[in-house]
mmCIF file of C-alpha atoms in Angstrom:
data_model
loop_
_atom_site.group_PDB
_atom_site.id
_atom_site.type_symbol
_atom_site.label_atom_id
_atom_site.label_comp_id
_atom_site.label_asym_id
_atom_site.label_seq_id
_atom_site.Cartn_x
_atom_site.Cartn_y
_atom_site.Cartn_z
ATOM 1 C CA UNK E 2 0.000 0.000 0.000
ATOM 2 C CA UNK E 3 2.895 2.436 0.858
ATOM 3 C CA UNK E 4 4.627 1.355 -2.402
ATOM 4 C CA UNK E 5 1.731 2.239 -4.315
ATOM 5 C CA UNK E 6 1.293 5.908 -2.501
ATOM 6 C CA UNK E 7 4.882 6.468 -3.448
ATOM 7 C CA UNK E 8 5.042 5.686 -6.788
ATOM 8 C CA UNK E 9 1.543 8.000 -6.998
ATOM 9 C CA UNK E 10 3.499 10.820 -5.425
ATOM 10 C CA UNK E 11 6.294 10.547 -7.491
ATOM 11 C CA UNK E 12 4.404 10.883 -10.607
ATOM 12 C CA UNK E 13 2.408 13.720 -9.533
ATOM 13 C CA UNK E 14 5.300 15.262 -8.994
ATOM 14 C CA UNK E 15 6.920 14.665 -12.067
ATOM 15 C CA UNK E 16 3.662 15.722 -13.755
ATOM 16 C CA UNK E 17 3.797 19.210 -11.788
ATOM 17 C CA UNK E 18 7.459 19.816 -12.370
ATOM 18 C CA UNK E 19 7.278 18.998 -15.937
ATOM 19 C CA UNK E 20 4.185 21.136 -15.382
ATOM 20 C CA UNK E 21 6.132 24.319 -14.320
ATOM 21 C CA UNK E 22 8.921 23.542 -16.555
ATOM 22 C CA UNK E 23 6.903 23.851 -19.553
ATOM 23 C CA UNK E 24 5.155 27.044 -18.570
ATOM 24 C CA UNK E 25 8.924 28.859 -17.013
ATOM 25 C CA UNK E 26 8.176 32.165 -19.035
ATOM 26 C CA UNK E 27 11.491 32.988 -21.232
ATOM 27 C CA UNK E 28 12.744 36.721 -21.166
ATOM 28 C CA UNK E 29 13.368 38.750 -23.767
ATOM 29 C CA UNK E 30 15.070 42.550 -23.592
ATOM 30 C CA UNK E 31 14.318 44.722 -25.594
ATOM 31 C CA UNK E 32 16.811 46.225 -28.697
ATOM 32 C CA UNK E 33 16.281 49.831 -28.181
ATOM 33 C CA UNK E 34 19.199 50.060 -30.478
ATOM 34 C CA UNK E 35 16.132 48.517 -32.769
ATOM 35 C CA UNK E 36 13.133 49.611 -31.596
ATOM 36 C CA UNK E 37 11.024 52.959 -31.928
ATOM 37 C CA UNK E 38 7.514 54.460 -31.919
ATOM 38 C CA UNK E 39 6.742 56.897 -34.768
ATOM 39 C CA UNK E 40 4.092 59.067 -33.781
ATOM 40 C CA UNK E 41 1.324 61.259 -36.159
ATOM 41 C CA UNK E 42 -0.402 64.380 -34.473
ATOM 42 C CA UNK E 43 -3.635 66.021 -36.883
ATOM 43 C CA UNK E 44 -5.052 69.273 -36.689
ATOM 44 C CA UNK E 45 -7.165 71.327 -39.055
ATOM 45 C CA UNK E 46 -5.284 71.341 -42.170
ATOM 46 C CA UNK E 47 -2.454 69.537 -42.065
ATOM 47 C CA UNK E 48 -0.471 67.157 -39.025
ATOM 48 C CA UNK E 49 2.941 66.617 -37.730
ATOM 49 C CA UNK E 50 5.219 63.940 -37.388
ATOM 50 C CA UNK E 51 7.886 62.027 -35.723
ATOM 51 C CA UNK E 52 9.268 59.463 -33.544
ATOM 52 C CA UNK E 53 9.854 58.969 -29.431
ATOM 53 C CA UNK E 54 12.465 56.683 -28.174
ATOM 54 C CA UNK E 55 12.396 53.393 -26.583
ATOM 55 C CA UNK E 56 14.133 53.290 -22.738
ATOM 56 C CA UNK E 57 14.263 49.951 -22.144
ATOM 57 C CA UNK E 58 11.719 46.980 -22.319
ATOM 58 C CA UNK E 59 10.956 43.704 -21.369
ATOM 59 C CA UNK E 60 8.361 41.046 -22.739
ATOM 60 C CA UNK E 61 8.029 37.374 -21.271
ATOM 61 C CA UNK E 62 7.113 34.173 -23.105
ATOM 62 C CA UNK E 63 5.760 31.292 -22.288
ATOM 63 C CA UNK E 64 4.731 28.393 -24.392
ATOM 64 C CA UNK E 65 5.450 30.030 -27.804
ATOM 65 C CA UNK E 66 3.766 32.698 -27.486
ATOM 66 C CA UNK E 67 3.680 36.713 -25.154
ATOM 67 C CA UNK E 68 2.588 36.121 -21.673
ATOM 68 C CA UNK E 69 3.310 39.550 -20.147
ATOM 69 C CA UNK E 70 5.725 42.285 -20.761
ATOM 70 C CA UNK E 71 6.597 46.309 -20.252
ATOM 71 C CA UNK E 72 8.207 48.670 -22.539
ATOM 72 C CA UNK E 73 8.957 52.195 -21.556
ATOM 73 C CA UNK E 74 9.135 55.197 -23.458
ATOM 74 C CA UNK E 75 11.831 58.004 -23.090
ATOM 75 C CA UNK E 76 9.509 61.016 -23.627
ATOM 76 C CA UNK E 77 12.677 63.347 -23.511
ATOM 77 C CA UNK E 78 13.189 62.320 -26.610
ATOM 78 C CA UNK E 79 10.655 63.362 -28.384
ATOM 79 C CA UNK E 80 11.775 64.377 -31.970
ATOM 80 C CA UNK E 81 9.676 66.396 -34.879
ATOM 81 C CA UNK E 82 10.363 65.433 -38.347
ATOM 82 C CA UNK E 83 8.586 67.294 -40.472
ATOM 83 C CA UNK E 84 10.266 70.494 -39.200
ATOM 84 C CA UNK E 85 13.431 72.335 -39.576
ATOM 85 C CA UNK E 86 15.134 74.991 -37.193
ATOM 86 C CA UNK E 87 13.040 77.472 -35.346
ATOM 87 C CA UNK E 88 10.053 75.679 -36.182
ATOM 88 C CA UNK E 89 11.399 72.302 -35.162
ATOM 89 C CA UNK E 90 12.339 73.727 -31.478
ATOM 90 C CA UNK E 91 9.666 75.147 -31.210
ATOM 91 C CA UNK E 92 7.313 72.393 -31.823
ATOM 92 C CA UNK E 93 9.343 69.907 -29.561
ATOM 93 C CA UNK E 94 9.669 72.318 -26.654
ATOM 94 C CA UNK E 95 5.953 73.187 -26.837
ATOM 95 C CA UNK E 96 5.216 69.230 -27.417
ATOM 96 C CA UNK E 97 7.316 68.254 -24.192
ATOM 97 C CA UNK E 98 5.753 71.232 -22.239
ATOM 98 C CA UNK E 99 3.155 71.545 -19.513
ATOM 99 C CA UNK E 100 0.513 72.375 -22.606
ATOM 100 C CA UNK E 101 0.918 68.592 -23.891
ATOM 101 C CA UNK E 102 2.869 66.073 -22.013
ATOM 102 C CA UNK E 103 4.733 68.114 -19.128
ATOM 103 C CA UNK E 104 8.076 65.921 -19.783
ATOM 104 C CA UNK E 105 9.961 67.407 -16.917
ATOM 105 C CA UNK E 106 7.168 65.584 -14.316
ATOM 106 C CA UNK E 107 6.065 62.536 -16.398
ATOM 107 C CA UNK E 108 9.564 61.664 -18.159
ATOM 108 C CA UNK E 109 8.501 58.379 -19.115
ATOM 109 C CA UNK E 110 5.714 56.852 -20.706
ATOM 110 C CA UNK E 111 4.677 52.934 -20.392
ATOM 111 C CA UNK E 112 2.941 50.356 -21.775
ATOM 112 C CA UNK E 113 2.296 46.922 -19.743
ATOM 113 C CA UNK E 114 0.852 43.887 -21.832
ATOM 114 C CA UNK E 115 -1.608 42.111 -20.085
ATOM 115 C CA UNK E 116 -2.616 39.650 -22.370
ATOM 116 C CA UNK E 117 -1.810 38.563 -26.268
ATOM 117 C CA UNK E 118 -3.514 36.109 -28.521
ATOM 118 C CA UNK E 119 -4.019 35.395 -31.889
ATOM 119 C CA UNK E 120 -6.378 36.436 -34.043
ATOM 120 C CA UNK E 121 -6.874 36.759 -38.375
ATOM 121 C CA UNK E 122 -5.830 33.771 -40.661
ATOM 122 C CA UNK E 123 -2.206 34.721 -40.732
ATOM 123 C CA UNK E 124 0.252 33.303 -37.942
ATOM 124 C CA UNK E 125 1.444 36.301 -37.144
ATOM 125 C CA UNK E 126 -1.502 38.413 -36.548
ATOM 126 C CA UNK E 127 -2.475 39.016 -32.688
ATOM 127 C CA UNK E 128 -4.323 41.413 -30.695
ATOM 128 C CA UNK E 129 -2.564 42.656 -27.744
ATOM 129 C CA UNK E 130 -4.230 43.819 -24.500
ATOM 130 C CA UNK E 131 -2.571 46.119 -21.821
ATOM 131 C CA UNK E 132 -2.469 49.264 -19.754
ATOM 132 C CA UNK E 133 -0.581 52.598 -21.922
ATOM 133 C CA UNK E 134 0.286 55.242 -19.210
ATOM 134 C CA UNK E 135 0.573 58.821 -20.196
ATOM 135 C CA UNK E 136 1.152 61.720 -17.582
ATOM 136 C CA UNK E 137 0.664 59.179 -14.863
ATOM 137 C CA UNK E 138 -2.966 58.286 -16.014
ATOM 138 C CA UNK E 139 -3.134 54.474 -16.613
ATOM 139 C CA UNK E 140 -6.299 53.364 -19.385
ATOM 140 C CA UNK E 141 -6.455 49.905 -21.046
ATOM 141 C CA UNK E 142 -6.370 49.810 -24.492
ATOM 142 C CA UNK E 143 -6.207 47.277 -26.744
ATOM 143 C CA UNK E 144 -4.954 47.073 -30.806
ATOM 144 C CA UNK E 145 -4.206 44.158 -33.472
ATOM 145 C CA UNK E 146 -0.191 43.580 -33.847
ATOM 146 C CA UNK E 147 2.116 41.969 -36.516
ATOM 147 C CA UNK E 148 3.955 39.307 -34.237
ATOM 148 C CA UNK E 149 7.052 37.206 -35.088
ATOM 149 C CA UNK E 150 8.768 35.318 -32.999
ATOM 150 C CA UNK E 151 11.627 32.974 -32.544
ATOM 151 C CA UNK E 152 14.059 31.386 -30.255
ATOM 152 C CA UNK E 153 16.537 33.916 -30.181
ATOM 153 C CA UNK E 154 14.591 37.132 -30.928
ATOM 154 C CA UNK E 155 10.849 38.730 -31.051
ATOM 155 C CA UNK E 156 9.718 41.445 -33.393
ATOM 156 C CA UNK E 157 6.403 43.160 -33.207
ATOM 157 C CA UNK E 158 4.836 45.662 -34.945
ATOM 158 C CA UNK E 159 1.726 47.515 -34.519
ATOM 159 C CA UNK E 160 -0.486 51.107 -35.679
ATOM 160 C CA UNK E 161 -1.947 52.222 -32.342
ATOM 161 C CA UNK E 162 -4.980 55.525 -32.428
ATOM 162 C CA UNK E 163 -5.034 56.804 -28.703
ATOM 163 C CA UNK E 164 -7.286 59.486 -27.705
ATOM 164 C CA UNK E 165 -4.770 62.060 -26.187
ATOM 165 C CA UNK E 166 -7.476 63.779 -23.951
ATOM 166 C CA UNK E 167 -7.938 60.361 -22.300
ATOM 167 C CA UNK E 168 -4.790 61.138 -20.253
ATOM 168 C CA UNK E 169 -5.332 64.511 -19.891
ATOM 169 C CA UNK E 170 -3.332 66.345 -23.279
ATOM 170 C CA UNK E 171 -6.454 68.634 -23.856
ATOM 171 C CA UNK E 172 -4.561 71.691 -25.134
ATOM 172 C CA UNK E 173 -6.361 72.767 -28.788
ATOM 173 C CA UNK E 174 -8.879 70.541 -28.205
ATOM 174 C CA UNK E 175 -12.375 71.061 -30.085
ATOM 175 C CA UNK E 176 -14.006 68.795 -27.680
ATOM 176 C CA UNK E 177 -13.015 70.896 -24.348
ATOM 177 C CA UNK E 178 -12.858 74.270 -26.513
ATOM 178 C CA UNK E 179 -14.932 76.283 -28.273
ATOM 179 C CA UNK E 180 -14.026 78.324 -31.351
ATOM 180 C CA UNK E 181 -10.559 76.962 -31.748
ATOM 181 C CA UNK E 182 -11.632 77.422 -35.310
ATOM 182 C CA UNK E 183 -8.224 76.792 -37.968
ATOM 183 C CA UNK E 184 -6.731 75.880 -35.044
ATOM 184 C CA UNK E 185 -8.266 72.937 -33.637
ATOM 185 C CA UNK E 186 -6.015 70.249 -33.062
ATOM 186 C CA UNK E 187 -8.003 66.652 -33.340
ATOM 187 C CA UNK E 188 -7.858 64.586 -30.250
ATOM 188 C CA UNK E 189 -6.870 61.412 -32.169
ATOM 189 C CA UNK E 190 -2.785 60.447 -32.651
ATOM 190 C CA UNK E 191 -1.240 57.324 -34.279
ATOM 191 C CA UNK E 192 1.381 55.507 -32.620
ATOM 192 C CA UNK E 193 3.393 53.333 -35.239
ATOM 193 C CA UNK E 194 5.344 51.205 -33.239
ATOM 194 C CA UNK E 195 8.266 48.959 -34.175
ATOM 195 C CA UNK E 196 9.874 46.418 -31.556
ATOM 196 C CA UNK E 197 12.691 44.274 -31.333
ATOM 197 C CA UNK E 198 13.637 41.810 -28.488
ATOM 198 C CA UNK E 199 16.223 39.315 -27.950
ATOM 199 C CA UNK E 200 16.385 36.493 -25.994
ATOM 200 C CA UNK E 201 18.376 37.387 -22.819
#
Protein backbone atom coordinates (compact mmCIF):
# COMPACT_ATOMS: atom_id res chain seq x y z
CA UNK A 1 0.00 0.00 0.00
CA UNK A 2 2.90 2.44 0.86
CA UNK A 3 4.63 1.35 -2.40
CA UNK A 4 1.73 2.24 -4.31
CA UNK A 5 1.29 5.91 -2.50
CA UNK A 6 4.88 6.47 -3.45
CA UNK A 7 5.04 5.69 -6.79
CA UNK A 8 1.54 8.00 -7.00
CA UNK A 9 3.50 10.82 -5.42
CA UNK A 10 6.29 10.55 -7.49
CA UNK A 11 4.40 10.88 -10.61
CA UNK A 12 2.41 13.72 -9.53
CA UNK A 13 5.30 15.26 -8.99
CA UNK A 14 6.92 14.67 -12.07
CA UNK A 15 3.66 15.72 -13.75
CA UNK A 16 3.80 19.21 -11.79
CA UNK A 17 7.46 19.82 -12.37
CA UNK A 18 7.28 19.00 -15.94
CA UNK A 19 4.18 21.14 -15.38
CA UNK A 20 6.13 24.32 -14.32
CA UNK A 21 8.92 23.54 -16.55
CA UNK A 22 6.90 23.85 -19.55
CA UNK A 23 5.16 27.04 -18.57
CA UNK A 24 8.92 28.86 -17.01
CA UNK A 25 8.18 32.16 -19.04
CA UNK A 26 11.49 32.99 -21.23
CA UNK A 27 12.74 36.72 -21.17
CA UNK A 28 13.37 38.75 -23.77
CA UNK A 29 15.07 42.55 -23.59
CA UNK A 30 14.32 44.72 -25.59
CA UNK A 31 16.81 46.23 -28.70
CA UNK A 32 16.28 49.83 -28.18
CA UNK A 33 19.20 50.06 -30.48
CA UNK A 34 16.13 48.52 -32.77
CA UNK A 35 13.13 49.61 -31.60
CA UNK A 36 11.02 52.96 -31.93
CA UNK A 37 7.51 54.46 -31.92
CA UNK A 38 6.74 56.90 -34.77
CA UNK A 39 4.09 59.07 -33.78
CA UNK A 40 1.32 61.26 -36.16
CA UNK A 41 -0.40 64.38 -34.47
CA UNK A 42 -3.64 66.02 -36.88
CA UNK A 43 -5.05 69.27 -36.69
CA UNK A 44 -7.17 71.33 -39.05
CA UNK A 45 -5.28 71.34 -42.17
CA UNK A 46 -2.45 69.54 -42.07
CA UNK A 47 -0.47 67.16 -39.02
CA UNK A 48 2.94 66.62 -37.73
CA UNK A 49 5.22 63.94 -37.39
CA UNK A 50 7.89 62.03 -35.72
CA UNK A 51 9.27 59.46 -33.54
CA UNK A 52 9.85 58.97 -29.43
CA UNK A 53 12.47 56.68 -28.17
CA UNK A 54 12.40 53.39 -26.58
CA UNK A 55 14.13 53.29 -22.74
CA UNK A 56 14.26 49.95 -22.14
CA UNK A 57 11.72 46.98 -22.32
CA UNK A 58 10.96 43.70 -21.37
CA UNK A 59 8.36 41.05 -22.74
CA UNK A 60 8.03 37.37 -21.27
CA UNK A 61 7.11 34.17 -23.11
CA UNK A 62 5.76 31.29 -22.29
CA UNK A 63 4.73 28.39 -24.39
CA UNK A 64 5.45 30.03 -27.80
CA UNK A 65 3.77 32.70 -27.49
CA UNK A 66 3.68 36.71 -25.15
CA UNK A 67 2.59 36.12 -21.67
CA UNK A 68 3.31 39.55 -20.15
CA UNK A 69 5.73 42.28 -20.76
CA UNK A 70 6.60 46.31 -20.25
CA UNK A 71 8.21 48.67 -22.54
CA UNK A 72 8.96 52.19 -21.56
CA UNK A 73 9.14 55.20 -23.46
CA UNK A 74 11.83 58.00 -23.09
CA UNK A 75 9.51 61.02 -23.63
CA UNK A 76 12.68 63.35 -23.51
CA UNK A 77 13.19 62.32 -26.61
CA UNK A 78 10.66 63.36 -28.38
CA UNK A 79 11.77 64.38 -31.97
CA UNK A 80 9.68 66.40 -34.88
CA UNK A 81 10.36 65.43 -38.35
CA UNK A 82 8.59 67.29 -40.47
CA UNK A 83 10.27 70.49 -39.20
CA UNK A 84 13.43 72.34 -39.58
CA UNK A 85 15.13 74.99 -37.19
CA UNK A 86 13.04 77.47 -35.35
CA UNK A 87 10.05 75.68 -36.18
CA UNK A 88 11.40 72.30 -35.16
CA UNK A 89 12.34 73.73 -31.48
CA UNK A 90 9.67 75.15 -31.21
CA UNK A 91 7.31 72.39 -31.82
CA UNK A 92 9.34 69.91 -29.56
CA UNK A 93 9.67 72.32 -26.65
CA UNK A 94 5.95 73.19 -26.84
CA UNK A 95 5.22 69.23 -27.42
CA UNK A 96 7.32 68.25 -24.19
CA UNK A 97 5.75 71.23 -22.24
CA UNK A 98 3.15 71.54 -19.51
CA UNK A 99 0.51 72.37 -22.61
CA UNK A 100 0.92 68.59 -23.89
CA UNK A 101 2.87 66.07 -22.01
CA UNK A 102 4.73 68.11 -19.13
CA UNK A 103 8.08 65.92 -19.78
CA UNK A 104 9.96 67.41 -16.92
CA UNK A 105 7.17 65.58 -14.32
CA UNK A 106 6.06 62.54 -16.40
CA UNK A 107 9.56 61.66 -18.16
CA UNK A 108 8.50 58.38 -19.12
CA UNK A 109 5.71 56.85 -20.71
CA UNK A 110 4.68 52.93 -20.39
CA UNK A 111 2.94 50.36 -21.77
CA UNK A 112 2.30 46.92 -19.74
CA UNK A 113 0.85 43.89 -21.83
CA UNK A 114 -1.61 42.11 -20.09
CA UNK A 115 -2.62 39.65 -22.37
CA UNK A 116 -1.81 38.56 -26.27
CA UNK A 117 -3.51 36.11 -28.52
CA UNK A 118 -4.02 35.39 -31.89
CA UNK A 119 -6.38 36.44 -34.04
CA UNK A 120 -6.87 36.76 -38.38
CA UNK A 121 -5.83 33.77 -40.66
CA UNK A 122 -2.21 34.72 -40.73
CA UNK A 123 0.25 33.30 -37.94
CA UNK A 124 1.44 36.30 -37.14
CA UNK A 125 -1.50 38.41 -36.55
CA UNK A 126 -2.47 39.02 -32.69
CA UNK A 127 -4.32 41.41 -30.70
CA UNK A 128 -2.56 42.66 -27.74
CA UNK A 129 -4.23 43.82 -24.50
CA UNK A 130 -2.57 46.12 -21.82
CA UNK A 131 -2.47 49.26 -19.75
CA UNK A 132 -0.58 52.60 -21.92
CA UNK A 133 0.29 55.24 -19.21
CA UNK A 134 0.57 58.82 -20.20
CA UNK A 135 1.15 61.72 -17.58
CA UNK A 136 0.66 59.18 -14.86
CA UNK A 137 -2.97 58.29 -16.01
CA UNK A 138 -3.13 54.47 -16.61
CA UNK A 139 -6.30 53.36 -19.39
CA UNK A 140 -6.46 49.90 -21.05
CA UNK A 141 -6.37 49.81 -24.49
CA UNK A 142 -6.21 47.28 -26.74
CA UNK A 143 -4.95 47.07 -30.81
CA UNK A 144 -4.21 44.16 -33.47
CA UNK A 145 -0.19 43.58 -33.85
CA UNK A 146 2.12 41.97 -36.52
CA UNK A 147 3.95 39.31 -34.24
CA UNK A 148 7.05 37.21 -35.09
CA UNK A 149 8.77 35.32 -33.00
CA UNK A 150 11.63 32.97 -32.54
CA UNK A 151 14.06 31.39 -30.26
CA UNK A 152 16.54 33.92 -30.18
CA UNK A 153 14.59 37.13 -30.93
CA UNK A 154 10.85 38.73 -31.05
CA UNK A 155 9.72 41.45 -33.39
CA UNK A 156 6.40 43.16 -33.21
CA UNK A 157 4.84 45.66 -34.95
CA UNK A 158 1.73 47.52 -34.52
CA UNK A 159 -0.49 51.11 -35.68
CA UNK A 160 -1.95 52.22 -32.34
CA UNK A 161 -4.98 55.52 -32.43
CA UNK A 162 -5.03 56.80 -28.70
CA UNK A 163 -7.29 59.49 -27.71
CA UNK A 164 -4.77 62.06 -26.19
CA UNK A 165 -7.48 63.78 -23.95
CA UNK A 166 -7.94 60.36 -22.30
CA UNK A 167 -4.79 61.14 -20.25
CA UNK A 168 -5.33 64.51 -19.89
CA UNK A 169 -3.33 66.35 -23.28
CA UNK A 170 -6.45 68.63 -23.86
CA UNK A 171 -4.56 71.69 -25.13
CA UNK A 172 -6.36 72.77 -28.79
CA UNK A 173 -8.88 70.54 -28.21
CA UNK A 174 -12.38 71.06 -30.08
CA UNK A 175 -14.01 68.80 -27.68
CA UNK A 176 -13.02 70.90 -24.35
CA UNK A 177 -12.86 74.27 -26.51
CA UNK A 178 -14.93 76.28 -28.27
CA UNK A 179 -14.03 78.32 -31.35
CA UNK A 180 -10.56 76.96 -31.75
CA UNK A 181 -11.63 77.42 -35.31
CA UNK A 182 -8.22 76.79 -37.97
CA UNK A 183 -6.73 75.88 -35.04
CA UNK A 184 -8.27 72.94 -33.64
CA UNK A 185 -6.01 70.25 -33.06
CA UNK A 186 -8.00 66.65 -33.34
CA UNK A 187 -7.86 64.59 -30.25
CA UNK A 188 -6.87 61.41 -32.17
CA UNK A 189 -2.78 60.45 -32.65
CA UNK A 190 -1.24 57.32 -34.28
CA UNK A 191 1.38 55.51 -32.62
CA UNK A 192 3.39 53.33 -35.24
CA UNK A 193 5.34 51.20 -33.24
CA UNK A 194 8.27 48.96 -34.17
CA UNK A 195 9.87 46.42 -31.56
CA UNK A 196 12.69 44.27 -31.33
CA UNK A 197 13.64 41.81 -28.49
CA UNK A 198 16.22 39.31 -27.95
CA UNK A 199 16.39 36.49 -25.99
CA UNK A 200 18.38 37.39 -22.82
Amino acid sequence: MRYHILVLLLAMSSLLTAFALSNTAEQYTVDTDHSQVKWTGEKVGGSHYGHVAVKEGVLHVADGKIESGLVVLDMSSMVVEDLKGFMKRKLEKHLKSEDFFNVEAYPTATFKIKKVYRQGKQQDEFKVIGDLTIKGITKEIHFPATIALSPTFITAKALITVDRTAFDVRYGSGSFFDDLGNKTIYDDFKLEVNIKANQK
